[in-house]
Short mmCIF file of N, CA, C and O in Angstrom, two decimals:
data_model
loop_
_atom_site.label_atom_id
_atom_site.label_comp_id
_atom_site.label_asym_id
_atom_site.label_seq_id
_atom_site.Cartn_x
_atom_site.Cartn_y
_atom_site.Cartn_z
N MET A 75 31.22 -86.64 -55.53
CA MET A 75 30.91 -88.05 -55.47
C MET A 75 30.88 -88.65 -56.88
O MET A 75 31.32 -89.78 -57.07
N GLU A 76 30.37 -87.90 -57.83
CA GLU A 76 30.30 -88.42 -59.20
C GLU A 76 31.70 -88.70 -59.76
O GLU A 76 31.87 -89.64 -60.54
N THR A 77 32.68 -87.91 -59.36
CA THR A 77 34.04 -88.11 -59.82
C THR A 77 34.59 -89.43 -59.29
O THR A 77 35.24 -90.18 -60.03
N ILE A 78 34.33 -89.73 -58.04
CA ILE A 78 34.81 -90.99 -57.45
C ILE A 78 34.12 -92.17 -58.15
O ILE A 78 34.76 -93.15 -58.50
N GLN A 79 32.82 -92.06 -58.34
CA GLN A 79 32.08 -93.12 -59.03
C GLN A 79 32.61 -93.33 -60.44
O GLN A 79 32.79 -94.47 -60.88
N ALA A 80 32.86 -92.25 -61.15
CA ALA A 80 33.37 -92.36 -62.52
C ALA A 80 34.75 -93.00 -62.53
O ALA A 80 35.02 -93.87 -63.36
N TYR A 81 35.60 -92.62 -61.59
CA TYR A 81 36.94 -93.19 -61.51
C TYR A 81 36.87 -94.69 -61.24
O TYR A 81 37.53 -95.48 -61.91
N LEU A 82 36.07 -95.09 -60.26
CA LEU A 82 35.97 -96.51 -59.91
C LEU A 82 35.31 -97.33 -61.02
O LEU A 82 35.62 -98.50 -61.19
N SER A 83 34.45 -96.71 -61.79
CA SER A 83 33.81 -97.41 -62.91
C SER A 83 34.81 -97.68 -64.03
O SER A 83 34.60 -98.58 -64.84
N GLU A 84 35.88 -96.90 -64.10
CA GLU A 84 36.89 -97.07 -65.14
C GLU A 84 37.94 -98.11 -64.79
O GLU A 84 38.73 -98.50 -65.66
N VAL A 85 37.96 -98.58 -63.54
CA VAL A 85 38.94 -99.59 -63.15
C VAL A 85 38.60 -100.87 -63.90
O VAL A 85 37.46 -101.34 -63.89
N LYS A 86 39.60 -101.40 -64.59
CA LYS A 86 39.40 -102.61 -65.39
C LYS A 86 39.09 -103.80 -64.48
O LYS A 86 39.82 -104.07 -63.53
N ASP A 87 38.02 -104.49 -64.80
CA ASP A 87 37.62 -105.65 -64.01
C ASP A 87 38.46 -106.85 -64.46
O ASP A 87 38.40 -107.27 -65.61
N PHE A 88 39.21 -107.39 -63.55
CA PHE A 88 40.14 -108.49 -63.83
C PHE A 88 39.49 -109.86 -63.62
O PHE A 88 40.10 -110.88 -63.88
N ARG A 89 38.25 -109.88 -63.17
CA ARG A 89 37.59 -111.14 -62.85
C ARG A 89 36.95 -111.76 -64.10
O ARG A 89 36.75 -111.09 -65.11
N ILE A 90 36.61 -113.04 -64.02
CA ILE A 90 35.92 -113.73 -65.11
C ILE A 90 34.48 -113.23 -65.12
O ILE A 90 33.75 -113.40 -64.15
N GLU A 91 34.08 -112.63 -66.23
CA GLU A 91 32.80 -111.93 -66.31
C GLU A 91 31.59 -112.79 -65.93
O GLU A 91 30.73 -112.35 -65.18
N LYS A 92 31.52 -113.99 -66.44
CA LYS A 92 30.33 -114.82 -66.22
C LYS A 92 30.23 -115.39 -64.82
O LYS A 92 29.20 -115.93 -64.44
N LYS A 93 31.29 -115.25 -64.04
CA LYS A 93 31.29 -115.79 -62.68
C LYS A 93 31.07 -114.69 -61.63
O LYS A 93 31.13 -114.96 -60.44
N CYS A 94 30.83 -113.47 -62.06
CA CYS A 94 30.71 -112.33 -61.15
C CYS A 94 29.24 -111.96 -60.92
O CYS A 94 28.52 -111.71 -61.88
N LEU A 95 28.86 -111.91 -59.67
CA LEU A 95 27.50 -111.49 -59.33
C LEU A 95 27.44 -110.00 -58.98
O LEU A 95 26.37 -109.42 -58.97
N HIS A 96 28.58 -109.41 -58.67
CA HIS A 96 28.62 -108.03 -58.19
C HIS A 96 29.57 -107.21 -59.05
O HIS A 96 30.63 -107.69 -59.45
N LYS A 97 29.18 -105.96 -59.30
CA LYS A 97 30.03 -105.06 -60.08
C LYS A 97 31.26 -104.68 -59.28
O LYS A 97 31.19 -104.45 -58.06
N LEU A 98 32.39 -104.63 -59.96
CA LEU A 98 33.64 -104.26 -59.30
C LEU A 98 33.53 -102.87 -58.70
O LEU A 98 33.96 -102.65 -57.55
N SER A 99 32.96 -101.93 -59.41
CA SER A 99 32.86 -100.56 -58.90
C SER A 99 32.04 -100.50 -57.62
O SER A 99 32.36 -99.74 -56.70
N GLY A 100 31.01 -101.32 -57.50
CA GLY A 100 30.21 -101.37 -56.29
C GLY A 100 30.98 -101.92 -55.10
O GLY A 100 30.86 -101.42 -53.98
N ILE A 101 31.78 -102.94 -55.36
CA ILE A 101 32.61 -103.51 -54.30
C ILE A 101 33.65 -102.49 -53.83
O ILE A 101 33.85 -102.29 -52.63
N LEU A 102 34.29 -101.82 -54.78
CA LEU A 102 35.31 -100.83 -54.44
C LEU A 102 34.72 -99.65 -53.68
O LEU A 102 35.29 -99.18 -52.70
N LEU A 103 33.57 -99.17 -54.13
CA LEU A 103 32.95 -98.03 -53.47
C LEU A 103 32.47 -98.39 -52.07
O LEU A 103 32.63 -97.60 -51.13
N THR A 104 31.92 -99.58 -51.91
CA THR A 104 31.50 -100.02 -50.58
C THR A 104 32.72 -100.12 -49.67
O THR A 104 32.66 -99.72 -48.50
N GLY A 105 33.83 -100.64 -50.19
CA GLY A 105 35.06 -100.71 -49.41
C GLY A 105 35.56 -99.33 -49.01
O GLY A 105 35.98 -99.12 -47.87
N LEU A 106 35.49 -98.38 -49.92
CA LEU A 106 35.93 -97.01 -49.62
C LEU A 106 35.05 -96.39 -48.54
O LEU A 106 35.56 -95.81 -47.58
N PHE A 107 33.74 -96.51 -48.68
CA PHE A 107 32.83 -95.97 -47.67
C PHE A 107 33.09 -96.60 -46.30
O PHE A 107 33.07 -95.93 -45.28
N THR A 108 33.33 -97.90 -46.29
CA THR A 108 33.60 -98.60 -45.04
C THR A 108 34.88 -98.08 -44.40
O THR A 108 34.93 -97.80 -43.20
N TYR A 109 35.91 -97.93 -45.21
CA TYR A 109 37.19 -97.41 -44.71
C TYR A 109 37.03 -96.00 -44.14
O TYR A 109 37.56 -95.69 -43.08
N LEU A 110 36.29 -95.16 -44.85
CA LEU A 110 36.10 -93.78 -44.39
C LEU A 110 35.28 -93.69 -43.11
O LEU A 110 35.34 -92.70 -42.40
N SER A 111 34.51 -94.75 -42.82
CA SER A 111 33.73 -94.76 -41.59
C SER A 111 34.40 -95.61 -40.51
O SER A 111 33.75 -96.13 -39.62
N SER A 112 35.72 -95.76 -40.63
CA SER A 112 36.55 -96.46 -39.65
C SER A 112 36.38 -97.97 -39.66
O SER A 112 36.71 -98.63 -38.67
N GLY A 113 35.91 -98.54 -40.75
CA GLY A 113 35.85 -99.99 -40.87
C GLY A 113 37.26 -100.54 -40.99
O GLY A 113 38.15 -99.87 -41.52
N GLU A 114 37.44 -101.76 -40.51
CA GLU A 114 38.79 -102.32 -40.46
C GLU A 114 39.00 -103.57 -41.29
O GLU A 114 40.13 -103.93 -41.59
N ASP A 115 37.94 -104.28 -41.61
CA ASP A 115 38.14 -105.55 -42.31
C ASP A 115 36.95 -105.85 -43.23
O ASP A 115 36.04 -105.04 -43.37
N TYR A 116 37.00 -107.02 -43.85
CA TYR A 116 35.98 -107.39 -44.84
C TYR A 116 34.62 -107.63 -44.19
O TYR A 116 33.59 -107.33 -44.80
N GLU A 117 34.61 -108.12 -42.97
CA GLU A 117 33.34 -108.29 -42.25
C GLU A 117 32.69 -106.93 -42.01
O GLU A 117 31.47 -106.79 -42.06
N ASP A 118 33.52 -105.91 -41.75
CA ASP A 118 33.00 -104.55 -41.57
C ASP A 118 32.37 -104.02 -42.86
O ASP A 118 31.41 -103.26 -42.81
N MET A 119 32.90 -104.44 -44.01
CA MET A 119 32.32 -104.01 -45.28
C MET A 119 30.91 -104.57 -45.44
O MET A 119 30.00 -103.86 -45.88
N VAL A 120 30.73 -105.82 -45.08
CA VAL A 120 29.40 -106.44 -45.14
C VAL A 120 28.48 -105.75 -44.15
O VAL A 120 27.33 -105.40 -44.48
N LEU A 121 28.94 -105.52 -42.93
CA LEU A 121 28.15 -104.87 -41.90
C LEU A 121 27.76 -103.46 -42.34
O LEU A 121 26.61 -103.04 -42.18
N PHE A 122 28.71 -102.73 -42.91
CA PHE A 122 28.41 -101.38 -43.39
C PHE A 122 27.32 -101.42 -44.45
O PHE A 122 26.37 -100.64 -44.42
N ALA A 123 27.45 -102.33 -45.40
CA ALA A 123 26.47 -102.43 -46.48
C ALA A 123 25.09 -102.79 -45.94
O ALA A 123 24.07 -102.27 -46.41
N ARG A 124 25.03 -103.66 -44.96
CA ARG A 124 23.74 -104.05 -44.38
C ARG A 124 23.10 -102.91 -43.60
O ARG A 124 21.90 -102.70 -43.69
N THR A 125 23.89 -102.19 -42.82
CA THR A 125 23.34 -101.15 -41.96
C THR A 125 23.14 -99.82 -42.67
O THR A 125 22.41 -98.96 -42.17
N HIS A 126 23.76 -99.65 -43.82
CA HIS A 126 23.64 -98.38 -44.57
C HIS A 126 23.11 -98.62 -45.98
O HIS A 126 23.50 -97.92 -46.93
N LYS A 127 22.22 -99.56 -46.11
CA LYS A 127 21.69 -99.92 -47.43
C LYS A 127 21.04 -98.72 -48.13
O LYS A 127 21.22 -98.51 -49.32
N GLU A 128 20.28 -97.92 -47.38
CA GLU A 128 19.61 -96.75 -47.97
C GLU A 128 20.62 -95.72 -48.45
O GLU A 128 20.43 -95.07 -49.47
N PHE A 129 21.71 -95.56 -47.68
CA PHE A 129 22.76 -94.63 -48.08
C PHE A 129 23.45 -95.10 -49.36
O PHE A 129 23.74 -94.31 -50.26
N LEU A 130 23.75 -96.40 -49.44
CA LEU A 130 24.46 -96.95 -50.59
C LEU A 130 23.63 -96.97 -51.87
O LEU A 130 24.18 -96.90 -52.96
N HIS A 131 22.32 -97.08 -51.72
CA HIS A 131 21.44 -97.29 -52.88
C HIS A 131 21.69 -96.33 -54.05
O HIS A 131 21.76 -96.78 -55.19
N PRO A 132 21.83 -95.02 -53.83
CA PRO A 132 22.06 -94.14 -54.98
C PRO A 132 23.42 -94.33 -55.66
O PRO A 132 23.61 -93.95 -56.80
N TYR A 133 24.38 -94.92 -54.96
CA TYR A 133 25.74 -95.02 -55.46
C TYR A 133 26.13 -96.42 -55.93
O TYR A 133 26.99 -96.57 -56.79
N VAL A 134 25.55 -97.44 -55.29
CA VAL A 134 25.95 -98.81 -55.54
C VAL A 134 24.74 -99.65 -55.90
O VAL A 134 23.75 -99.68 -55.16
N SER A 135 24.81 -100.31 -57.04
CA SER A 135 23.74 -101.21 -57.44
C SER A 135 24.01 -102.60 -56.84
O SER A 135 25.10 -103.15 -57.02
N LEU A 136 23.04 -103.14 -56.11
CA LEU A 136 23.20 -104.44 -55.48
C LEU A 136 22.09 -105.40 -55.93
O LEU A 136 21.32 -105.90 -55.11
N PRO A 137 22.02 -105.68 -57.24
CA PRO A 137 20.92 -106.54 -57.72
C PRO A 137 21.00 -107.97 -57.19
O PRO A 137 19.99 -108.66 -57.12
N ASN A 138 22.18 -108.42 -56.80
CA ASN A 138 22.36 -109.78 -56.27
C ASN A 138 22.63 -109.77 -54.77
O ASN A 138 23.22 -110.70 -54.24
N GLY A 139 22.22 -108.71 -54.11
CA GLY A 139 22.43 -108.61 -52.67
C GLY A 139 23.81 -108.07 -52.33
O GLY A 139 24.57 -107.65 -53.20
N ILE A 140 24.10 -108.12 -51.06
CA ILE A 140 25.37 -107.61 -50.55
C ILE A 140 26.44 -108.69 -50.74
O ILE A 140 26.22 -109.85 -50.39
N PRO A 141 27.59 -108.31 -51.27
CA PRO A 141 28.67 -109.30 -51.42
C PRO A 141 29.09 -109.85 -50.05
O PRO A 141 29.02 -109.14 -49.04
N SER A 142 29.54 -111.07 -50.04
CA SER A 142 30.00 -111.68 -48.79
C SER A 142 31.39 -111.16 -48.43
O SER A 142 32.08 -110.57 -49.26
N HIS A 143 31.79 -111.40 -47.18
CA HIS A 143 33.13 -110.97 -46.77
C HIS A 143 34.19 -111.71 -47.59
O HIS A 143 35.25 -111.16 -47.87
N ASP A 144 33.89 -112.94 -48.02
CA ASP A 144 34.83 -113.68 -48.88
C ASP A 144 34.99 -113.01 -50.24
O ASP A 144 36.09 -112.96 -50.79
N THR A 145 33.90 -112.48 -50.78
CA THR A 145 33.96 -111.77 -52.06
C THR A 145 34.81 -110.52 -51.92
O THR A 145 35.67 -110.25 -52.75
N PHE A 146 34.56 -109.74 -50.86
CA PHE A 146 35.37 -108.54 -50.64
C PHE A 146 36.85 -108.92 -50.50
O PHE A 146 37.72 -108.28 -51.10
N ARG A 147 37.15 -109.96 -49.75
CA ARG A 147 38.52 -110.40 -49.54
C ARG A 147 39.18 -110.79 -50.86
O ARG A 147 40.30 -110.36 -51.17
N ARG A 148 38.48 -111.60 -51.66
CA ARG A 148 39.05 -112.04 -52.94
C ARG A 148 39.34 -110.86 -53.86
O ARG A 148 40.41 -110.77 -54.46
N VAL A 149 38.38 -109.96 -53.97
CA VAL A 149 38.55 -108.82 -54.88
C VAL A 149 39.69 -107.93 -54.42
O VAL A 149 40.58 -107.58 -55.21
N PHE A 150 39.71 -107.55 -53.15
CA PHE A 150 40.75 -106.64 -52.67
C PHE A 150 42.13 -107.31 -52.66
O PHE A 150 43.14 -106.64 -52.85
N SER A 151 42.20 -108.61 -52.46
CA SER A 151 43.50 -109.27 -52.46
C SER A 151 44.05 -109.42 -53.88
O SER A 151 45.26 -109.56 -54.06
N MET A 152 43.19 -109.37 -54.88
CA MET A 152 43.64 -109.51 -56.27
C MET A 152 43.93 -108.16 -56.94
O MET A 152 44.49 -108.12 -58.03
N LEU A 153 43.55 -107.06 -56.30
CA LEU A 153 43.80 -105.74 -56.88
C LEU A 153 45.29 -105.43 -56.92
O LEU A 153 46.02 -105.77 -56.01
N GLU A 154 45.70 -104.80 -57.99
CA GLU A 154 47.08 -104.35 -58.09
C GLU A 154 47.19 -103.01 -57.36
O GLU A 154 46.32 -102.14 -57.51
N PRO A 155 48.23 -102.80 -56.58
CA PRO A 155 48.37 -101.58 -55.79
C PRO A 155 48.31 -100.29 -56.62
O PRO A 155 47.85 -99.26 -56.13
N GLU A 156 48.73 -100.35 -57.87
CA GLU A 156 48.70 -99.15 -58.71
C GLU A 156 47.28 -98.64 -58.93
O GLU A 156 47.07 -97.47 -59.16
N VAL A 157 46.31 -99.54 -58.89
CA VAL A 157 44.92 -99.16 -59.11
C VAL A 157 44.49 -98.29 -57.96
O VAL A 157 43.81 -97.32 -58.10
#
């Protein structure tokens, strides 16, 4: 798990720093966990984060709460496939 966290932490954040409430690595890791648990869309990412908050806590810092489905959509739609 530490290897995945380290890899996702190294992904360059392409967003405007002062406008971001959530860490990119946290969004990516939540998306990965959701996908691995058969989640299908951005609403599922929010649902996963809400229902598995205790599980996520050691891996994902959520100081500003759970990102919205719009945040997940924006971030994943802007990612370059090579990442």
